[in-house]
């Protein structure tokens, strides 16, 4: 029997999700009909976003589950007309894998000195080769799920890796430091620094003038973690003295980054718009399709929201 | 007994090699004295380049071996005053590892769309995320030692990989095509194309208009292989129509790339100056140190030149 799946997450998202959903549902072996409009009483599953035009679920008498495209469900958990299971999006593949790609790419960009070739108005042919990764010191602050995944990839590329976390860790191919006393050792002489710490009272402003002074002269700072990890005035000062050669920043204390923020105009800063780790339509579509497949086969839904707890 | 090592590869290279050689010789556990000038009769080993000022080896009565820093030895093999063993440089670590780093970095650069952030004069904050690597089709033409090493790293990053070689290959995580009939399948729909073929009569101009037309619209072409693989006029035409979105080229039919070459000024072309794969001082220094250590311990020298054969 063909499953009727209503895409009720908004017309602006249909463009990004139509193809990935068709592919994921087909790959999952489902016999389905996917559309943005269907008679309510014929809908089996609903792909949803909290700002959907569907706010009254009463007419959806055959509905089996609502699959939310976002992690946040606070705007829908209290809806009294929603009585069927609700799932939230946990796109682990998109979040972790995306972060590994972004971090690996920007570490290699700084390691290889790509910018000098990407922007080369004088057409300089200067065959200077960078050292090998073995001879390049990279330090990661923060060794949670994201930091560890990035460390594994940078270790496969053979970088000379150090890391730091609040509590002791062991990661193959990496010298792991921990505790307040380990931070200085992790920073000492680092040529490329990656920030992947959470935003807590202890980590706020962790990259201050003292920390920046420990890096190798001309080091690159890469922040895909949290904006408040960096004391912005100290970083700007270190960029101006040359102690930091370049900063690539994906997160900021205020986002979008205000138009008058000095990071925008600084010649040694690359701003990326909080894209290092994001839900991706193809991987999110695979999570949706897998959940429909599971539900149809009688298996429990993944990431089902406990509406009494609110998440 | 302290070994006297003469650095006779030229004063301009001393700057790059002094530190790496000291580190490698120390790491190899050798008791040594390294200098650019030494009394000839006291020299044990000579680090050499064919354009050295040392052309008469007769005064070097204690010399045990000459360690050439370059792969090419044709200018020294015929020297009748050189009677001790001569080694050439085979920096496999530098050549293969360097290529993996360069290819992985530039594939990620195109995959992530980095250039739009590196050069962003209007300070656009546009949080568009790229697809995950799983959903990005990358094709490598050429599956020799370099192509295979690059494929392994791109496979660890989970790219949707295809490859092509003249003869059938099997590489985990990659769809391998072969033979003339397999080329079209390998190119079909590729979003990022990497050229790592040798320069032979069969591969010359392999990337012609017909081949370029098979790529996904807006594809990126990356050439760290050989200049003649590309029919330059066809690539420039494809860049102008948009069929190719960007080309990153490391090798050219004429090098250095002539100042009036259209590649220099093309807004969709990045020129890198034949740096994708090069001997690196740190890894070359490790090869030199390892060879001295081997020779001192009575083991055979690596990469010793057979002077009757000339290589």
Coordinates of C-alpha atoms in Angstrom, one line a residue:
Chain A
X1 CA 0.0 0.0 0.0
X2 CA 1.4 3.4 -1.0
X3 CA 2.2 5.7 1.9
X4 CA 1.0 9.3 1.6
X5 CA 3.7 11.6 2.9
X6 CA 2.8 15.3 3.3
X7 CA 5.7 17.8 3.2
X8 CA 4.4 20.5 5.6
X9 CA 7.7 22.2 6.4
X10 CA 7.0 25.2 4.2
X11 CA 7.2 25.9 0.5
X12 CA 10.6 27.7 0.8
X13 CA 12.2 24.4 2.1
X14 CA 10.5 22.2 -0.5
X15 CA 13.1 23.3 -3.1
X16 CA 16.0 22.0 -0.9
X17 CA 14.3 18.9 0.4
X18 CA 12.2 17.5 -2.6
X19 CA 15.1 15.7 -4.3
X20 CA 16.9 14.4 -1.1
X21 CA 13.6 13.1 0.3
X22 CA 12.6 11.3 -2.9
X23 CA 16.1 9.7 -3.0
X24 CA 16.1 8.8 0.7
X25 CA 12.6 7.3 0.6
X26 CA 13.4 5.3 -2.6
X27 CA 16.7 4.1 -1.1
X28 CA 14.8 3.0 2.0
X29 CA 12.6 0.8 -0.2
X30 CA 9.4 2.5 0.6
X31 CA 6.3 2.6 -1.7
X32 CA 5.3 6.3 -1.2
X33 CA 3.6 9.4 -2.6
X34 CA 5.3 12.6 -1.4
X35 CA 3.5 16.0 -2.0
X36 CA 3.1 19.4 -0.5
X37 CA -0.7 19.1 -0.7
X38 CA -2.8 16.1 0.2
X39 CA -6.4 15.6 1.5
X40 CA -5.8 15.6 5.3
X41 CA -7.7 12.3 5.9
X42 CA -5.3 10.5 3.5
X43 CA -2.0 11.5 5.1
X44 CA 0.1 8.7 6.7
X45 CA 3.2 10.7 7.7
X46 CA 4.0 14.4 7.9
X47 CA 7.4 16.0 7.4
X48 CA 7.1 19.1 9.6
X49 CA 8.6 22.4 10.8
X50 CA 7.2 24.3 13.7
X51 CA 6.3 27.3 11.6
X52 CA 4.2 25.2 9.2
X53 CA 0.8 26.4 8.2
X54 CA -0.5 23.1 9.7
X55 CA -1.2 23.9 13.3
X56 CA -4.5 21.9 13.8
X57 CA -3.8 18.2 13.4
X58 CA -7.4 17.2 14.0
X59 CA -8.3 16.6 10.3
X60 CA -5.4 14.2 9.9
X61 CA -7.3 11.2 11.0
X62 CA -4.9 8.6 9.5
X63 CA -1.7 10.3 10.6
X64 CA 0.9 7.8 12.1
X65 CA 3.7 10.2 13.1
X66 CA 5.0 13.8 12.6
X67 CA 8.7 14.0 11.7
X68 CA 10.2 17.4 12.6
X69 CA 13.0 18.7 10.3
X70 CA 14.5 20.7 13.2
X71 CA 16.1 19.8 16.5
X72 CA 14.0 22.4 18.3
X73 CA 10.4 21.2 19.0
X74 CA 9.4 23.7 21.7
X75 CA 6.8 25.4 19.5
X76 CA 4.9 22.2 18.8
X77 CA 5.2 20.0 21.9
X78 CA 2.4 21.8 23.6
X79 CA 0.0 21.5 20.7
X80 CA -3.1 19.7 22.1
X81 CA -4.3 18.6 18.7
X82 CA -1.1 16.5 18.1
X83 CA -1.7 13.1 19.6
X84 CA 0.5 10.9 17.4
X85 CA 4.3 10.4 17.9
X86 CA 6.5 13.4 17.1
X87 CA 10.2 13.0 16.3
X88 CA 12.9 15.7 16.3
X89 CA 15.8 15.9 13.9
X90 CA 19.1 14.5 15.1
X91 CA 21.3 14.7 12.1
X92 CA 24.5 13.3 13.7
X93 CA 25.9 12.5 10.3
X94 CA 25.4 16.1 9.0
X95 CA 26.6 17.8 12.2
X96 CA 29.7 15.7 12.9
X97 CA 30.7 14.9 9.3
X98 CA 30.1 18.5 8.3
X99 CA 32.4 19.7 11.1
X100 CA 35.1 17.2 10.1
X101 CA 35.0 18.5 6.5
X102 CA 35.0 22.1 7.5
X103 CA 37.8 21.8 10.0
X104 CA 40.0 19.5 7.8
X105 CA 39.5 21.8 4.8
X106 CA 40.4 25.0 6.7
X107 CA 43.4 23.4 8.5
X108 CA 44.7 22.3 5.1
X109 CA 44.0 25.7 3.6
X110 CA 46.2 27.4 6.2
X111 CA 48.7 24.6 6.1
X112 CA 49.1 24.8 2.3
X113 CA 49.0 28.6 2.3
X114 CA 46.2 28.5 -0.3
X115 CA 45.1 32.1 0.0
X116 CA 48.3 33.4 -1.6
X117 CA 47.4 31.5 -4.8
X118 CA 43.6 32.1 -4.7
X119 CA 44.3 35.9 -4.5
X120 CA 47.4 36.6 -6.5
X121 CA 46.8 39.8 -8.5
X122 CA 50.5 40.1 -9.4
X123 CA 50.6 36.6 -10.9
X124 CA 53.5 35.7 -8.8
X125 CA 55.0 32.2 -9.7
X126 CA 56.8 31.4 -6.4
X127 CA 57.2 27.7 -6.0
X128 CA 57.7 27.6 -2.2
X129 CA 56.4 24.4 -0.7
X130 CA 54.9 24.2 2.7
X131 CA 56.3 21.6 5.2
X132 CA 54.6 18.3 5.3
X133 CA 51.8 17.8 7.8
X134 CA 54.2 15.7 9.9
X135 CA 56.1 18.9 10.5
X136 CA 53.1 21.2 11.2
X137 CA 51.9 21.6 14.8
X138 CA 48.1 21.6 15.0
X139 CA 46.3 22.0 18.4
X140 CA 42.6 21.3 19.0
X141 CA 41.0 22.8 22.2
X142 CA 38.0 20.7 23.1
X143 CA 38.0 16.9 22.6
X144 CA 34.3 16.1 22.8
X145 CA 32.5 14.2 19.9
X146 CA 33.3 17.0 17.4
X147 CA 36.9 17.6 18.5
X148 CA 37.6 13.8 18.6
X149 CA 36.2 13.3 15.1
X150 CA 38.3 16.1 13.7
X151 CA 41.4 14.8 15.5
X152 CA 41.0 11.4 13.9
X153 CA 40.9 12.9 10.4
X154 CA 43.8 15.3 11.0
X155 CA 45.8 12.3 12.5
X156 CA 45.1 10.3 9.3
X157 CA 46.6 13.3 7.5
X158 CA 49.7 12.9 9.8
X159 CA 49.6 16.4 11.4
X160 CA 51.7 16.9 14.5
X161 CA 48.7 17.0 16.8
X162 CA 48.1 18.2 20.3
X163 CA 44.8 18.6 22.1
X164 CA 43.3 19.9 25.3
X165 CA 40.2 19.1 27.3
X166 CA 39.0 19.7 30.8
X167 CA 39.4 16.1 31.8
X168 CA 42.1 13.6 30.6
X169 CA 41.5 12.0 27.2
X170 CA 43.4 9.4 25.1
X171 CA 43.2 9.8 21.3
X172 CA 45.6 7.8 19.1
X173 CA 48.0 10.0 17.1
X174 CA 47.5 13.0 19.5
X175 CA 49.3 14.4 22.6
X176 CA 46.3 15.0 24.9
X177 CA 46.7 17.6 27.7
X178 CA 44.1 18.4 30.3
X179 CA 43.3 20.6 33.2
X180 CA 44.2 24.3 33.8
X181 CA 47.9 23.4 33.9
X182 CA 47.8 21.5 30.6
X183 CA 46.4 24.4 28.6
X184 CA 49.7 26.3 28.2
X185 CA 51.5 23.1 27.0
X186 CA 48.8 22.5 24.4
X187 CA 49.0 26.0 23.1
X188 CA 52.9 26.3 23.1
X189 CA 54.2 26.6 19.6
X190 CA 50.9 25.6 17.9
X191 CA 51.0 26.8 14.2
X192 CA 47.3 26.1 13.6
X193 CA 44.8 26.3 16.5
X194 CA 41.2 24.9 16.3
X195 CA 38.6 25.9 18.9
X196 CA 35.9 23.3 19.6
X197 CA 35.1 23.9 23.2
X198 CA 31.6 24.4 24.6
X199 CA 30.6 27.8 25.8
X200 CA 30.9 27.7 29.6
X201 CA 32.0 30.1 32.3
X202 CA 35.4 28.4 32.4
X203 CA 35.9 28.5 28.6
X204 CA 34.7 32.1 28.0
X205 CA 37.6 34.3 26.8
X206 CA 39.9 31.3 27.0
X207 CA 41.8 32.6 24.0
X208 CA 43.1 35.8 25.6
X209 CA 46.3 37.8 25.1
X210 CA 48.3 35.4 27.3
X211 CA 47.0 32.3 25.4
X212 CA 47.7 33.9 22.0
X213 CA 51.2 34.7 23.0
X214 CA 52.0 31.0 23.5
X215 CA 51.2 30.2 19.8
X216 CA 53.9 30.1 17.2
X217 CA 54.5 33.5 15.6
X218 CA 52.2 33.9 12.6
X219 CA 49.8 31.1 13.8
X220 CA 46.4 30.6 12.3
X221 CA 43.4 30.6 14.6
X222 CA 40.3 28.6 13.4
X223 CA 37.1 29.0 15.5
X224 CA 34.1 26.8 14.5
X225 CA 33.2 26.3 18.2
X226 CA 31.6 29.2 20.0
X227 CA 32.0 33.0 19.6
X228 CA 32.7 33.8 23.3
X229 CA 35.7 31.5 23.5
X230 CA 37.8 34.4 22.0
X231 CA 38.6 37.7 23.6
X232 CA 38.0 39.6 20.4
X233 CA 40.1 42.7 21.3
X234 CA 43.1 40.4 22.1
X235 CA 42.8 38.5 18.8
X236 CA 42.6 41.7 16.8
X237 CA 45.7 43.1 18.6
X238 CA 47.6 39.8 17.9
X239 CA 46.6 40.0 14.2
X240 CA 47.9 43.5 14.0
X241 CA 51.3 42.6 15.6
X242 CA 51.6 39.5 13.4
X243 CA 51.6 37.1 16.4
X244 CA 48.5 35.6 14.7
X245 CA 48.9 35.4 10.9
X246 CA 45.3 34.7 10.1
X247 CA 41.9 34.0 11.8
X248 CA 39.1 32.0 10.2
X249 CA 36.0 32.5 12.3
X250 CA 32.6 30.7 11.9
X251 CA 31.0 31.8 15.1
X252 CA 30.6 35.2 16.8
X253 CA 29.2 36.7 20.0
X254 CA 26.5 38.3 17.8
X255 CA 25.2 36.6 14.6
X256 CA 24.9 37.6 11.9
X257 CA 28.1 39.4 12.4
X258 CA 27.2 43.1 12.6
X259 CA 28.2 45.1 9.5
X260 CA 30.4 47.4 11.4
X261 CA 32.3 44.6 13.2
X262 CA 36.1 45.0 12.7
X263 CA 36.4 41.3 11.7
X264 CA 34.6 42.0 8.4
X265 CA 37.2 44.5 7.1
X266 CA 40.3 42.9 8.6
X267 CA 42.6 41.7 5.8
X268 CA 43.8 38.8 8.0
X269 CA 40.3 37.5 8.9
X270 CA 38.0 35.1 7.0
X271 CA 34.4 35.2 8.2
X272 CA 32.3 32.2 7.4
X273 CA 28.6 32.5 8.3
X274 CA 28.1 29.8 11.0
X275 CA 28.1 27.0 8.5
X276 CA 30.8 24.6 9.9
X277 CA 28.1 22.3 11.3
X278 CA 24.6 22.3 10.1
X279 CA 21.7 20.0 9.3
X280 CA 22.0 19.0 5.6
X281 CA 18.9 18.2 3.5
X282 CA 20.4 14.9 2.2
X283 CA 21.3 13.5 5.6
X284 CA 18.2 14.9 7.3
X285 CA 16.1 13.3 4.5
X286 CA 17.9 10.0 5.3
X287 CA 16.9 10.3 9.0
X288 CA 13.3 11.0 8.0
X289 CA 13.2 8.0 5.6
X290 CA 14.8 5.7 8.1
X291 CA 12.2 6.6 10.7
X292 CA 9.3 6.0 8.4
X293 CA 10.8 2.6 7.4
X294 CA 11.3 1.7 11.1
X295 CA 7.8 2.7 12.0
X296 CA 6.3 0.7 9.1
X297 CA 8.3 -2.4 10.2
X298 CA 7.1 -2.0 13.8
X299 CA 10.4 -0.8 15.2
X300 CA 10.5 2.1 17.7
X301 CA 11.0 5.6 16.2
X302 CA 14.3 7.2 16.7
X303 CA 14.5 10.6 18.5
X304 CA 10.9 10.5 19.5
X305 CA 9.9 13.5 21.6
X306 CA 8.7 12.9 25.2
X307 CA 6.1 15.6 25.2
X308 CA 5.7 15.6 28.9
X309 CA 9.4 16.5 29.3
X310 CA 9.3 18.8 26.2
X311 CA 12.2 17.3 24.3
Chain B
X1 CA 83.7 9.4 17.2
X2 CA 82.1 12.5 15.8
X3 CA 81.2 12.3 12.2
X4 CA 82.1 15.3 10.1
X5 CA 79.3 16.1 7.6
X6 CA 79.9 18.7 4.9
X7 CA 76.9 20.5 3.5
X8 CA 78.1 21.1 -0.1
X9 CA 74.7 21.7 -1.7
X10 CA 75.0 25.4 -2.0
X11 CA 74.7 28.3 0.4
X12 CA 71.2 29.3 -0.9
X13 CA 69.9 25.9 0.3
X14 CA 71.7 25.9 3.6
X15 CA 69.0 28.2 5.0
X16 CA 66.2 25.7 4.3
X17 CA 68.2 22.6 5.2
X18 CA 70.2 23.5 8.3
X19 CA 67.5 23.1 10.9
X20 CA 65.8 20.0 9.3
X21 CA 69.3 18.3 9.0
X22 CA 70.2 19.0 12.6
X23 CA 66.9 17.7 13.7
X24 CA 67.0 14.5 11.6
X25 CA 70.7 13.7 12.5
X26 CA 69.9 14.2 16.2
X27 CA 66.7 12.1 15.9
X28 CA 68.8 9.4 14.2
X29 CA 71.0 9.3 17.3
X30 CA 74.2 10.3 15.4
X31 CA 77.2 12.0 17.0
X32 CA 78.0 14.5 14.2
X33 CA 79.4 17.9 13.3
X34 CA 77.6 19.5 10.4
X35 CA 79.1 22.5 8.6
X36 CA 79.3 24.3 5.2
X37 CA 83.1 24.4 5.4
X38 CA 85.4 21.7 6.7
X39 CA 89.0 20.6 5.9
X40 CA 88.5 18.2 3.0
X41 CA 90.6 15.4 4.6
X42 CA 88.3 15.4 7.6
X43 CA 85.0 15.0 5.9
X44 CA 83.1 11.7 6.5
X45 CA 79.9 12.3 4.6
X46 CA 78.9 15.0 2.0
X47 CA 75.4 16.3 1.5
X48 CA 75.5 17.3 -2.2
X49 CA 73.8 18.9 -5.1
X50 CA 75.2 18.6 -8.7
X51 CA 75.7 22.3 -9.0
X52 CA 78.0 22.3 -5.9
X53 CA 81.3 24.2 -5.9
X54 CA 82.8 20.8 -5.0
X55 CA 83.6 19.1 -8.4
X56 CA 86.9 17.5 -7.5
X57 CA 86.5 14.8 -4.9
X58 CA 90.2 13.9 -4.8
X59 CA 91.1 15.9 -1.6
X60 CA 88.3 14.2 0.4
X61 CA 90.4 11.3 1.4
X62 CA 88.2 10.1 4.3
X63 CA 84.9 10.5 2.5
X64 CA 82.5 7.5 3.0
X65 CA 79.6 8.5 0.8
X66 CA 78.0 11.4 -1.1
X67 CA 74.3 12.0 -0.4
X68 CA 72.6 13.9 -3.3
X69 CA 69.7 16.1 -2.3
X70 CA 68.1 15.7 -5.8
X71 CA 66.6 12.8 -7.6
X72 CA 68.6 13.7 -10.7
X73 CA 72.3 12.6 -10.7
X74 CA 73.2 12.8 -14.4
X75 CA 75.6 15.7 -13.8
X76 CA 77.7 13.8 -11.2
X77 CA 77.6 10.1 -12.2
X78 CA 80.4 10.7 -14.8
X79 CA 82.7 12.5 -12.4
X80 CA 85.9 10.3 -12.4
X81 CA 87.1 11.8 -9.1
X82 CA 84.1 10.4 -7.3
X83 CA 84.9 6.9 -6.2
X84 CA 82.8 6.4 -3.0
X85 CA 79.1 5.5 -3.1
X86 CA 76.6 8.1 -4.3
X87 CA 72.9 8.1 -3.3
X88 CA 70.1 10.0 -5.0
X89 CA 67.1 11.5 -3.2
X90 CA 63.9 9.4 -3.1
X91 CA 61.7 11.4 -0.9
X92 CA 58.7 9.1 -1.1
X93 CA 57.2 10.6 2.0
X94 CA 57.4 14.2 0.7
X95 CA 56.2 13.4 -2.8
X96 CA 53.2 11.1 -1.9
X97 CA 52.2 12.7 1.4
X98 CA 52.6 16.2 -0.2
X99 CA 50.3 15.2 -3.0
X100 CA 47.7 13.8 -0.7
X101 CA 47.7 17.0 1.3
X102 CA 47.4 19.3 -1.7
X103 CA 44.7 17.2 -3.4
X104 CA 42.6 16.8 -0.2
X105 CA 42.9 20.4 0.6
X106 CA 41.8 21.7 -2.8
X107 CA 39.0 19.1 -3.1
X108 CA 37.7 20.3 0.3
X109 CA 38.2 23.9 -0.8
X110 CA 35.9 23.4 -3.8
X111 CA 33.5 21.2 -2.0
X112 CA 33.1 23.7 0.8
X113 CA 33.0 26.7 -1.5
X114 CA 35.7 28.4 0.5
X115 CA 36.6 31.0 -2.1
X116 CA 33.3 32.8 -1.6
X117 CA 34.3 33.5 2.0
X118 CA 38.0 34.1 1.5
X119 CA 37.1 36.8 -1.1
X120 CA 33.9 38.5 0.2
X121 CA 34.2 42.3 -0.4
X122 CA 30.6 42.9 0.2
X123 CA 30.7 41.2 3.6
X124 CA 27.8 38.9 2.6
X125 CA 26.5 36.7 5.5
X126 CA 24.8 33.9 3.6
X127 CA 24.6 30.7 5.6
X128 CA 24.3 28.3 2.7
X129 CA 25.7 24.9 3.7
X130 CA 27.3 22.6 1.1
X131 CA 26.1 19.0 0.8
X132 CA 28.0 16.5 2.8
X133 CA 31.0 14.7 1.2
X134 CA 28.7 11.6 0.9
X135 CA 26.6 13.6 -1.6
X136 CA 29.5 15.0 -3.6
X137 CA 30.8 13.2 -6.7
X138 CA 34.6 13.3 -7.0
X139 CA 36.4 11.5 -9.8
X140 CA 40.1 10.8 -10.0
X141 CA 41.7 10.0 -13.4
X142 CA 44.9 8.0 -12.8
X143 CA 45.1 5.4 -10.0
X144 CA 48.9 4.9 -9.7
X145 CA 50.7 5.4 -6.4
X146 CA 49.6 9.1 -6.1
X147 CA 46.0 8.6 -7.3
X148 CA 45.5 5.6 -5.0
X149 CA 46.9 7.5 -1.9
X150 CA 44.6 10.5 -2.7
X151 CA 41.7 8.1 -3.2
X152 CA 42.2 6.6 0.2
X153 CA 42.2 9.9 2.0
X154 CA 39.1 11.2 0.1
X155 CA 37.4 7.9 0.9
X156 CA 38.1 8.4 4.6
X157 CA 36.4 11.8 4.2
X158 CA 33.4 9.8 2.7
X159 CA 33.3 11.5 -0.8
X160 CA 31.2 9.7 -3.4
X161 CA 34.3 8.5 -5.3
X162 CA 34.9 7.2 -8.8
X163 CA 38.2 6.6 -10.5
X164 CA 39.6 5.6 -13.9
X165 CA 42.9 3.9 -14.9
X166 CA 44.1 2.3 -18.1
X167 CA 44.0 -1.2 -16.5
X168 CA 41.4 -2.5 -14.0
X169 CA 42.0 -1.5 -10.3
X170 CA 40.2 -2.3 -7.1
X171 CA 40.3 0.4 -4.4
X172 CA 38.0 0.2 -1.4
X173 CA 35.4 3.0 -1.2
X174 CA 35.8 3.9 -4.9
X175 CA 34.0 2.8 -8.1
X176 CA 36.9 2.0 -10.4
X177 CA 36.5 2.2 -14.2
X178 CA 39.1 1.3 -16.8
X179 CA 39.9 1.2 -20.4
X180 CA 38.8 3.6 -23.1
X181 CA 35.1 2.6 -22.7
X182 CA 35.2 3.3 -18.9
X183 CA 36.4 6.9 -19.2
X184 CA 32.9 8.3 -20.1
X185 CA 31.4 6.6 -17.0
X186 CA 34.1 7.9 -14.7
X187 CA 33.5 11.5 -15.9
X188 CA 29.7 11.4 -16.1
X189 CA 28.3 13.8 -13.5
X190 CA 31.6 14.4 -11.6
X191 CA 31.4 17.6 -9.6
X192 CA 35.1 17.6 -8.8
X193 CA 37.6 16.1 -11.1
X194 CA 41.3 15.4 -10.2
X195 CA 43.8 14.6 -12.8
X196 CA 46.7 12.4 -11.7
X197 CA 47.5 10.6 -15.0
X198 CA 51.0 10.3 -16.4
X199 CA 51.9 12.2 -19.6
X200 CA 51.7 9.6 -22.4
X201 CA 50.6 9.7 -26.0
X202 CA 47.3 8.2 -24.9
X203 CA 46.6 10.6 -22.1
X204 CA 47.6 13.8 -23.9
X205 CA 44.6 16.1 -24.3
X206 CA 42.4 13.5 -22.5
X207 CA 40.4 16.4 -21.0
X208 CA 39.0 17.7 -24.2
X209 CA 35.6 19.4 -25.0
X210 CA 33.9 16.0 -25.1
X211 CA 35.2 14.9 -21.8
X212 CA 34.4 18.3 -20.2
X213 CA 30.8 18.1 -21.4
X214 CA 30.3 14.9 -19.3
X215 CA 31.1 16.6 -16.0
X216 CA 28.3 18.0 -13.8
X217 CA 27.5 21.6 -14.8
X218 CA 29.7 24.0 -12.9
X219 CA 32.2 21.2 -12.0
X220 CA 35.7 22.0 -10.5
X221 CA 38.7 20.7 -12.4
X222 CA 41.9 20.1 -10.3
X223 CA 45.2 19.3 -12.2
X224 CA 48.2 18.4 -10.1
X225 CA 49.2 15.7 -12.7
X226 CA 50.7 16.9 -16.0
X227 CA 50.0 20.0 -18.1
X228 CA 49.4 18.2 -21.4
X229 CA 46.5 16.2 -20.0
X230 CA 44.3 19.3 -20.6
X231 CA 43.3 20.7 -24.0
X232 CA 43.7 24.3 -22.7
X233 CA 41.4 25.9 -25.3
X234 CA 38.6 23.5 -24.5
X235 CA 39.0 24.2 -20.7
X236 CA 39.0 27.9 -21.2
X237 CA 35.8 27.6 -23.4
X238 CA 34.1 25.4 -20.8
X239 CA 35.0 28.0 -18.0
X240 CA 33.4 30.7 -20.1
X241 CA 30.2 28.8 -20.7
X242 CA 30.0 27.8 -17.0
X243 CA 30.2 24.1 -17.8
X244 CA 33.3 24.2 -15.6
X245 CA 32.9 26.4 -12.5
X246 CA 36.5 26.6 -11.5
X247 CA 39.9 25.2 -12.4
X248 CA 42.8 24.8 -10.0
X249 CA 45.9 24.1 -12.0
X250 CA 49.4 23.2 -10.6
X251 CA 51.1 22.0 -13.9
X252 CA 51.3 23.6 -17.3
X253 CA 52.6 22.9 -20.8
X254 CA 55.2 25.6 -20.2
X255 CA 56.5 26.4 -16.7
X256 CA 56.8 28.9 -15.2
X257 CA 53.4 29.8 -16.7
X258 CA 54.1 32.6 -19.2
X259 CA 53.0 36.0 -18.0
X260 CA 50.6 36.4 -20.9
X261 CA 48.9 33.0 -20.5
X262 CA 45.1 33.4 -20.3
X263 CA 45.0 31.2 -17.2
X264 CA 46.6 33.9 -15.1
X265 CA 43.9 36.5 -15.6
X266 CA 40.9 34.2 -15.7
X267 CA 38.6 34.9 -12.7
X268 CA 37.7 31.2 -12.5
X269 CA 41.2 29.8 -12.5
X270 CA 43.6 29.3 -9.6
X271 CA 47.2 28.9 -10.6
X272 CA 49.6 27.1 -8.2
X273 CA 53.3 27.1 -9.1
X274 CA 54.0 23.3 -9.5
X275 CA 54.1 22.7 -5.7
X276 CA 51.6 19.9 -5.3
X277 CA 54.4 17.3 -5.0
X278 CA 57.9 18.3 -4.1
X279 CA 60.9 17.2 -2.1
X280 CA 60.6 18.8 1.3
X281 CA 63.7 19.7 3.4
X282 CA 62.4 18.0 6.6
X283 CA 61.6 14.7 4.9
X284 CA 64.6 14.9 2.6
X285 CA 66.8 15.5 5.7
X286 CA 65.3 12.4 7.3
X287 CA 66.3 10.3 4.2
X288 CA 69.9 11.7 4.4
X289 CA 70.1 11.0 8.2
X290 CA 68.7 7.5 7.8
X291 CA 71.2 6.7 5.1
X292 CA 74.2 7.9 7.2
X293 CA 72.8 5.9 10.2
X294 CA 72.5 2.8 8.0
X295 CA 76.0 3.2 6.5
X296 CA 77.5 3.6 10.0
X297 CA 75.8 0.5 11.2
X298 CA 77.0 -1.5 8.2
X299 CA 73.7 -1.8 6.4
X300 CA 73.4 -1.1 2.7
X301 CA 72.7 2.4 1.6
X302 CA 69.2 3.2 0.2
X303 CA 68.9 4.6 -3.3
X304 CA 72.6 4.1 -4.2
X305 CA 73.3 5.1 -7.7
X306 CA 74.6 2.4 -10.1
X307 CA 77.1 4.6 -11.9
X308 CA 77.6 2.2 -14.8
X309 CA 73.8 2.5 -15.5
X310 CA 73.7 6.2 -14.7
X311 CA 70.9 6.1 -12.1

